[in-house]
């Protein structure tokens, strides 16, 4: 009887320890659990829906998404949905990040412009895919916080700037690819001037009805493909008044 009670107490302590560590977010045991959640996310949400690019799948397995969401959402970090990141903005659903990264066909040394740094998760996935990222964020509080996080995590391939991404980043143009994670009503004209021949722009376009589009700059001009309907936060700043 006595030993049974002892086992019961031990189990309770063990349960409490697991509970506490799962809340804590930084212990090695949690990292293992998060890594498992990440592998599952890649298998069930991303590969299962047809994303095949090995570099992208590996990057999605690597980037610790739970560090890019507010602590109160760490436990939902690998769920199949966007999450709030403050300032009325959201971190995109993991599948959408994977699709957009696959659409630019990342190769080492490529130069990519990202408009809408937000949490920095897409930025980190791009860095892990071997590309050099120039990223612009219009909300100062988000940009500052994300810049610090990406520094802490050692993403040296990420170059961040606060500002309106409508005009692109001419000092570093031309880019192999431009990726927008906020939706303008129409493709901002200045961005079309900053793509290398053969390069592309991947973006959500539209108002309440948005589509994810890929525009490739061919010798004959722009070649547009519609990927699927999406819902992103609107692009603010000049994009709101430009059309
Ligand atoms: N890629 C981000 C998505 C964040 S949501 C992530 O993974 O977390 C889109 C972001 O675009 C928001 O942070 C928003 O502030 C930013 N944004 C909107 N309009 C912008 C503009 N004109 N220039 C730069 N960033 C903009």
mmCIF file of C-alpha atoms and ligand atoms in Angstrom:
data_model
loop_
_atom_site.group_PDB
_atom_site.id
_atom_site.type_symbol
_atom_site.label_atom_id
_atom_site.label_comp_id
_atom_site.label_asym_id
_atom_site.label_seq_id
_atom_site.Cartn_x
_atom_site.Cartn_y
_atom_site.Cartn_z
ATOM 1 C CA UNK A 1 0.000 0.000 0.000
ATOM 2 C CA UNK A 2 2.762 2.338 1.025
ATOM 3 C CA UNK A 3 4.788 1.755 -2.190
ATOM 4 C CA UNK A 4 1.673 2.259 -4.351
ATOM 5 C CA UNK A 5 1.148 5.659 -2.748
ATOM 6 C CA UNK A 6 4.766 6.509 -3.382
ATOM 7 C CA UNK A 7 4.412 5.599 -7.051
ATOM 8 C CA UNK A 8 1.288 7.761 -7.202
ATOM 9 C CA UNK A 9 3.129 10.725 -5.716
ATOM 10 C CA UNK A 10 6.051 10.210 -8.067
ATOM 11 C CA UNK A 11 3.712 10.142 -11.061
ATOM 12 C CA UNK A 12 2.028 13.328 -9.879
ATOM 13 C CA UNK A 13 5.390 15.059 -9.527
ATOM 14 C CA UNK A 14 6.429 13.844 -12.966
ATOM 15 C CA UNK A 15 3.141 15.084 -14.453
ATOM 16 C CA UNK A 16 3.584 18.467 -12.834
ATOM 17 C CA UNK A 17 7.157 18.665 -14.117
ATOM 18 C CA UNK A 18 6.037 17.923 -17.686
ATOM 19 C CA UNK A 19 3.234 20.468 -17.324
ATOM 20 C CA UNK A 20 5.576 23.135 -16.072
ATOM 21 C CA UNK A 21 8.210 22.485 -18.723
ATOM 22 C CA UNK A 22 5.612 22.613 -21.523
ATOM 23 C CA UNK A 23 4.570 26.062 -20.290
ATOM 24 C CA UNK A 24 8.090 27.313 -19.982
ATOM 25 C CA UNK A 25 9.132 27.298 -23.630
ATOM 26 C CA UNK A 26 12.901 27.272 -23.315
ATOM 27 C CA UNK A 27 13.999 23.941 -21.867
ATOM 28 C CA UNK A 28 15.694 21.252 -23.954
ATOM 29 C CA UNK A 29 12.721 18.908 -23.439
ATOM 30 C CA UNK A 30 10.432 21.568 -24.915
ATOM 31 C CA UNK A 31 12.739 22.069 -27.871
ATOM 32 C CA UNK A 32 12.467 18.332 -28.608
ATOM 33 C CA UNK A 33 8.668 18.521 -28.399
ATOM 34 C CA UNK A 34 8.620 21.603 -30.631
ATOM 35 C CA UNK A 35 10.928 19.875 -33.132
ATOM 36 C CA UNK A 36 8.543 16.945 -33.274
ATOM 37 C CA UNK A 37 5.589 19.315 -33.758
ATOM 38 C CA UNK A 38 7.528 20.972 -36.576
ATOM 39 C CA UNK A 39 8.244 17.688 -38.343
ATOM 40 C CA UNK A 40 4.547 16.828 -38.106
ATOM 41 C CA UNK A 41 3.620 20.274 -39.427
ATOM 42 C CA UNK A 42 5.864 19.784 -42.462
ATOM 43 C CA UNK A 43 4.546 16.278 -43.132
ATOM 44 C CA UNK A 44 0.832 16.867 -42.583
ATOM 45 C CA UNK A 45 0.285 20.488 -43.582
ATOM 46 C CA UNK A 46 2.967 21.141 -46.174
ATOM 47 C CA UNK A 47 4.183 17.971 -47.927
ATOM 48 C CA UNK A 48 0.678 16.498 -47.838
ATOM 49 C CA UNK A 49 -0.582 19.539 -49.782
ATOM 50 C CA UNK A 50 2.041 19.189 -52.489
ATOM 51 C CA UNK A 51 5.036 21.350 -51.540
ATOM 52 C CA UNK A 52 8.071 19.384 -52.775
ATOM 53 C CA UNK A 53 11.111 21.697 -52.813
ATOM 54 C CA UNK A 54 13.640 19.919 -50.522
ATOM 55 C CA UNK A 55 15.359 23.174 -49.525
ATOM 56 C CA UNK A 56 12.032 24.709 -48.492
ATOM 57 C CA UNK A 57 10.926 21.625 -46.553
ATOM 58 C CA UNK A 58 14.251 21.553 -44.703
ATOM 59 C CA UNK A 59 14.006 25.278 -43.893
ATOM 60 C CA UNK A 60 10.475 24.786 -42.545
ATOM 61 C CA UNK A 61 11.758 21.936 -40.358
ATOM 62 C CA UNK A 62 14.531 24.186 -39.025
ATOM 63 C CA UNK A 63 12.948 27.557 -38.208
ATOM 64 C CA UNK A 64 11.601 27.607 -34.655
ATOM 65 C CA UNK A 65 8.235 29.211 -35.324
ATOM 66 C CA UNK A 66 7.355 29.242 -31.614
ATOM 67 C CA UNK A 67 9.952 32.009 -31.146
ATOM 68 C CA UNK A 68 8.220 34.220 -33.733
ATOM 69 C CA UNK A 69 4.793 34.303 -32.058
ATOM 70 C CA UNK A 70 3.839 36.042 -28.788
ATOM 71 C CA UNK A 71 4.590 33.733 -25.793
ATOM 72 C CA UNK A 72 0.876 33.226 -25.142
ATOM 73 C CA UNK A 73 0.632 31.522 -28.573
ATOM 74 C CA UNK A 74 3.806 29.372 -28.396
ATOM 75 C CA UNK A 75 1.757 26.228 -27.984
ATOM 76 C CA UNK A 76 -0.217 26.973 -31.175
ATOM 77 C CA UNK A 77 2.873 27.836 -33.183
ATOM 78 C CA UNK A 78 2.771 24.663 -35.297
ATOM 79 C CA UNK A 79 -0.981 24.655 -35.888
ATOM 80 C CA UNK A 80 -2.407 25.044 -39.380
ATOM 81 C CA UNK A 81 -3.353 28.736 -39.072
ATOM 82 C CA UNK A 82 -2.198 32.339 -39.010
ATOM 83 C CA UNK A 83 -1.741 33.879 -35.544
ATOM 84 C CA UNK A 84 -1.827 37.457 -34.209
ATOM 85 C CA UNK A 85 1.599 39.097 -33.714
ATOM 86 C CA UNK A 86 0.448 42.457 -32.299
ATOM 87 C CA UNK A 87 -0.171 45.840 -33.967
ATOM 88 C CA UNK A 88 -3.194 44.254 -35.711
ATOM 89 C CA UNK A 89 -0.930 42.074 -37.900
ATOM 90 C CA UNK A 90 -0.604 38.312 -38.330
ATOM 91 C CA UNK A 91 2.061 35.693 -38.959
ATOM 92 C CA UNK A 92 0.983 33.722 -42.037
ATOM 93 C CA UNK A 93 -0.160 30.095 -41.925
ATOM 94 C CA UNK A 94 2.929 27.823 -42.247
ATOM 95 C CA UNK A 95 1.633 26.275 -45.488
ATOM 96 C CA UNK A 96 1.342 29.693 -47.155
ATOM 97 C CA UNK A 97 4.910 30.579 -46.124
ATOM 98 C CA UNK A 98 6.118 27.290 -47.635
ATOM 99 C CA UNK A 99 4.192 27.836 -50.899
ATOM 100 C CA UNK A 100 5.481 31.395 -51.307
ATOM 101 C CA UNK A 101 9.057 30.296 -50.645
ATOM 102 C CA UNK A 102 8.744 27.410 -53.112
ATOM 103 C CA UNK A 103 7.333 29.799 -55.733
ATOM 104 C CA UNK A 104 10.548 31.825 -55.780
ATOM 105 C CA UNK A 105 12.610 28.610 -56.171
ATOM 106 C CA UNK A 106 15.292 29.630 -53.632
ATOM 107 C CA UNK A 107 18.909 29.043 -54.610
ATOM 108 C CA UNK A 108 22.044 29.955 -52.645
ATOM 109 C CA UNK A 109 23.191 33.508 -53.224
ATOM 110 C CA UNK A 110 19.867 34.740 -54.578
ATOM 111 C CA UNK A 111 18.890 38.278 -53.558
ATOM 112 C CA UNK A 112 15.290 38.561 -52.376
ATOM 113 C CA UNK A 113 13.260 41.611 -51.359
ATOM 114 C CA UNK A 114 10.503 40.981 -48.829
ATOM 115 C CA UNK A 115 7.806 43.602 -48.199
ATOM 116 C CA UNK A 116 6.192 43.114 -44.760
ATOM 117 C CA UNK A 117 8.756 41.700 -42.313
ATOM 118 C CA UNK A 118 6.140 41.295 -39.544
ATOM 119 C CA UNK A 119 7.274 38.590 -37.110
ATOM 120 C CA UNK A 120 10.310 37.781 -39.264
ATOM 121 C CA UNK A 121 9.228 34.159 -39.706
ATOM 122 C CA UNK A 122 9.126 34.308 -43.503
ATOM 123 C CA UNK A 123 12.446 36.188 -43.395
ATOM 124 C CA UNK A 124 14.006 33.381 -41.344
ATOM 125 C CA UNK A 125 12.636 30.706 -43.703
ATOM 126 C CA UNK A 126 14.178 32.590 -46.628
ATOM 127 C CA UNK A 127 17.532 32.841 -44.810
ATOM 128 C CA UNK A 128 17.469 29.111 -44.035
ATOM 129 C CA UNK A 129 16.793 28.534 -47.742
ATOM 130 C CA UNK A 130 20.166 30.129 -48.468
ATOM 131 C CA UNK A 131 19.075 33.469 -49.883
ATOM 132 C CA UNK A 132 20.122 36.999 -48.953
ATOM 133 C CA UNK A 133 17.009 38.846 -47.729
ATOM 134 C CA UNK A 134 16.265 42.566 -47.814
ATOM 135 C CA UNK A 135 13.079 43.109 -45.821
ATOM 136 C CA UNK A 136 11.000 46.232 -45.212
ATOM 137 C CA UNK A 137 8.411 46.723 -42.449
ATOM 138 C CA UNK A 138 6.185 49.774 -42.117
ATOM 139 C CA UNK A 139 5.296 49.389 -38.401
ATOM 140 C CA UNK A 140 8.249 50.571 -36.351
ATOM 141 C CA UNK A 141 7.462 48.554 -33.199
ATOM 142 C CA UNK A 142 7.327 45.294 -35.186
ATOM 143 C CA UNK A 143 10.448 46.116 -37.178
ATOM 144 C CA UNK A 144 12.476 46.895 -34.048
ATOM 145 C CA UNK A 145 11.371 43.792 -32.163
ATOM 146 C CA UNK A 146 11.923 41.512 -35.171
ATOM 147 C CA UNK A 147 15.304 42.972 -35.972
ATOM 148 C CA UNK A 148 16.422 42.115 -32.430
ATOM 149 C CA UNK A 149 15.055 38.566 -32.659
ATOM 150 C CA UNK A 150 16.698 37.833 -36.021
ATOM 151 C CA UNK A 151 19.996 39.194 -34.652
ATOM 152 C CA UNK A 152 19.738 37.004 -31.561
ATOM 153 C CA UNK A 153 19.066 33.965 -33.723
ATOM 154 C CA UNK A 154 22.078 34.767 -35.875
ATOM 155 C CA UNK A 155 20.319 35.314 -39.205
ATOM 156 C CA UNK A 156 23.086 37.343 -40.785
ATOM 157 C CA UNK A 157 21.564 37.102 -44.248
ATOM 158 C CA UNK A 158 18.633 39.309 -43.174
ATOM 159 C CA UNK A 159 18.876 43.068 -43.829
ATOM 160 C CA UNK A 160 15.964 44.987 -42.318
ATOM 161 C CA UNK A 161 14.642 48.468 -42.855
ATOM 162 C CA UNK A 162 11.714 50.430 -41.417
ATOM 163 C CA UNK A 163 9.570 52.128 -44.045
ATOM 164 C CA UNK A 164 6.935 51.829 -46.756
ATOM 165 C CA UNK A 165 7.857 48.967 -49.087
ATOM 166 C CA UNK A 166 5.819 50.471 -51.954
ATOM 167 C CA UNK A 167 8.936 52.023 -53.481
ATOM 168 C CA UNK A 168 11.018 48.883 -52.958
ATOM 169 C CA UNK A 169 14.699 49.194 -52.045
ATOM 170 C CA UNK A 170 16.357 50.690 -55.156
ATOM 171 C CA UNK A 171 19.836 50.826 -53.522
ATOM 172 C CA UNK A 172 19.954 47.019 -53.512
ATOM 173 C CA UNK A 173 18.010 46.371 -56.729
ATOM 174 C CA UNK A 174 17.725 44.448 -58.949
ATOM 175 C CA UNK A 175 16.420 41.419 -57.069
ATOM 176 C CA UNK A 176 16.028 37.804 -58.168
ATOM 177 C CA UNK A 177 12.648 37.767 -56.460
ATOM 178 C CA UNK A 178 10.298 40.095 -54.595
ATOM 179 C CA UNK A 179 7.856 38.681 -52.102
ATOM 180 C CA UNK A 180 4.973 40.640 -50.540
ATOM 181 C CA UNK A 181 3.267 39.444 -47.373
ATOM 182 C CA UNK A 182 0.674 42.243 -47.310
ATOM 183 C CA UNK A 183 -1.855 42.676 -50.120
ATOM 184 C CA UNK A 184 -1.954 45.749 -52.390
ATOM 185 C CA UNK A 185 -4.941 46.243 -54.705
ATOM 186 C CA UNK A 186 -2.559 46.269 -57.647
ATOM 187 C CA UNK A 187 1.102 45.381 -58.102
ATOM 188 C CA UNK A 188 3.143 48.458 -57.036
ATOM 189 C CA UNK A 189 4.775 49.796 -60.210
ATOM 190 C CA UNK A 190 8.171 50.616 -58.595
ATOM 191 C CA UNK A 191 8.612 46.957 -57.618
ATOM 192 C CA UNK A 192 8.281 45.887 -61.263
ATOM 193 C CA UNK A 193 11.355 48.029 -62.022
ATOM 194 C CA UNK A 194 13.461 46.208 -59.418
ATOM 195 C CA UNK A 195 13.314 42.633 -60.713
ATOM 196 C CA UNK A 196 16.145 41.015 -62.692
ATOM 197 C CA UNK A 197 15.300 39.558 -66.110
ATOM 198 C CA UNK A 198 14.006 36.058 -65.434
ATOM 199 C CA UNK A 199 13.135 37.069 -61.856
ATOM 200 C CA UNK A 200 9.703 37.128 -60.244
ATOM 201 C CA UNK A 201 7.276 38.854 -57.889
ATOM 202 C CA UNK A 202 5.124 36.667 -55.633
ATOM 203 C CA UNK A 203 2.276 38.485 -53.915
ATOM 204 C CA UNK A 204 -1.309 38.524 -52.739
ATOM 205 C CA UNK A 205 -3.340 41.035 -54.774
ATOM 206 C CA UNK A 206 -6.839 42.381 -54.187
ATOM 207 C CA UNK A 207 -9.188 43.873 -51.666
ATOM 208 C CA UNK A 208 -11.634 41.549 -49.934
ATOM 209 C CA UNK A 209 -11.137 38.960 -52.694
ATOM 210 C CA UNK A 210 -7.417 38.340 -52.950
ATOM 211 C CA UNK A 211 -5.410 35.992 -55.120
ATOM 212 C CA UNK A 212 -1.846 34.805 -54.685
ATOM 213 C CA UNK A 213 -0.042 35.590 -57.935
ATOM 214 C CA UNK A 214 3.365 34.930 -59.441
ATOM 215 C CA UNK A 215 4.651 37.368 -62.065
ATOM 216 C CA UNK A 216 7.742 36.340 -64.020
ATOM 217 C CA UNK A 217 9.751 38.855 -66.046
ATOM 218 C CA UNK A 218 10.373 37.040 -69.340
ATOM 219 C CA UNK A 219 11.996 38.361 -72.529
ATOM 220 C CA UNK A 220 8.477 38.918 -73.868
ATOM 221 C CA UNK A 221 7.326 40.810 -70.759
ATOM 222 C CA UNK A 222 5.442 39.862 -67.579
ATOM 223 C CA UNK A 223 3.972 36.396 -67.397
ATOM 224 C CA UNK A 224 1.259 36.109 -64.711
ATOM 225 C CA UNK A 225 0.061 32.948 -62.942
ATOM 226 C CA UNK A 226 -2.743 32.846 -60.372
ATOM 227 C CA UNK A 227 -1.893 30.351 -57.621
ATOM 228 C CA UNK A 228 -5.019 30.307 -55.409
ATOM 229 C CA UNK A 229 -7.313 32.609 -53.381
ATOM 230 C CA UNK A 230 -5.781 33.926 -50.148
ATOM 231 C CA UNK A 231 -6.475 36.357 -47.311
ATOM 232 C CA UNK A 232 -3.612 38.624 -46.212
ATOM 233 C CA UNK A 233 -3.580 41.864 -44.237
ATOM 234 C CA UNK A 234 -3.828 44.871 -46.594
ATOM 235 C CA UNK A 235 -0.691 46.670 -47.725
ATOM 236 C CA UNK A 236 -0.790 50.108 -46.082
ATOM 237 C CA UNK A 237 1.037 53.349 -46.923
ATOM 238 C CA UNK A 238 1.306 54.531 -50.500
ATOM 239 C CA UNK A 239 -0.382 51.379 -51.885
ATOM 240 C CA UNK A 240 -3.696 52.596 -50.398
ATOM 241 C CA UNK A 241 -3.755 55.756 -52.448
ATOM 242 C CA UNK A 242 -1.686 54.803 -55.478
ATOM 243 C CA UNK A 243 -4.401 53.313 -57.743
HETATM 244 N N1 LIG B 1 5.834 37.812 -43.289
HETATM 245 C C1 LIG B 1 5.189 38.215 -42.066
HETATM 246 C C2 LIG B 1 3.768 38.595 -42.326
HETATM 247 C C3 LIG B 1 3.351 39.732 -41.496
HETATM 248 S S1 LIG B 1 1.802 40.418 -41.948
HETATM 249 C C4 LIG B 1 5.325 37.150 -41.010
HETATM 250 O O1 LIG B 1 5.703 36.028 -41.362
HETATM 251 O O2 LIG B 1 5.091 37.426 -39.852
HETATM 252 C C5 LIG B 1 2.260 41.634 -43.136
HETATM 253 C C6 LIG B 1 3.175 42.717 -42.669
HETATM 254 O O3 LIG B 1 3.272 43.674 -43.721
HETATM 255 C C7 LIG B 1 2.707 43.474 -41.440
HETATM 256 O O4 LIG B 1 3.694 43.434 -40.461
HETATM 257 C C8 LIG B 1 2.492 44.896 -41.950
HETATM 258 O O5 LIG B 1 2.796 45.904 -41.029
HETATM 259 C C9 LIG B 1 3.435 44.944 -43.148
HETATM 260 N N2 LIG B 1 3.120 45.970 -44.160
HETATM 261 C C10 LIG B 1 1.906 46.382 -44.589
HETATM 262 N N3 LIG B 1 2.033 47.344 -45.516
HETATM 263 C C11 LIG B 1 3.368 47.560 -45.670
HETATM 264 C C12 LIG B 1 4.143 48.450 -46.479
HETATM 265 N N4 LIG B 1 3.577 49.326 -47.297
HETATM 266 N N5 LIG B 1 5.493 48.385 -46.382
HETATM 267 C C13 LIG B 1 6.109 47.509 -45.538
HETATM 268 N N6 LIG B 1 5.421 46.659 -44.742
HETATM 269 C C14 LIG B 1 4.071 46.680 -44.811
#
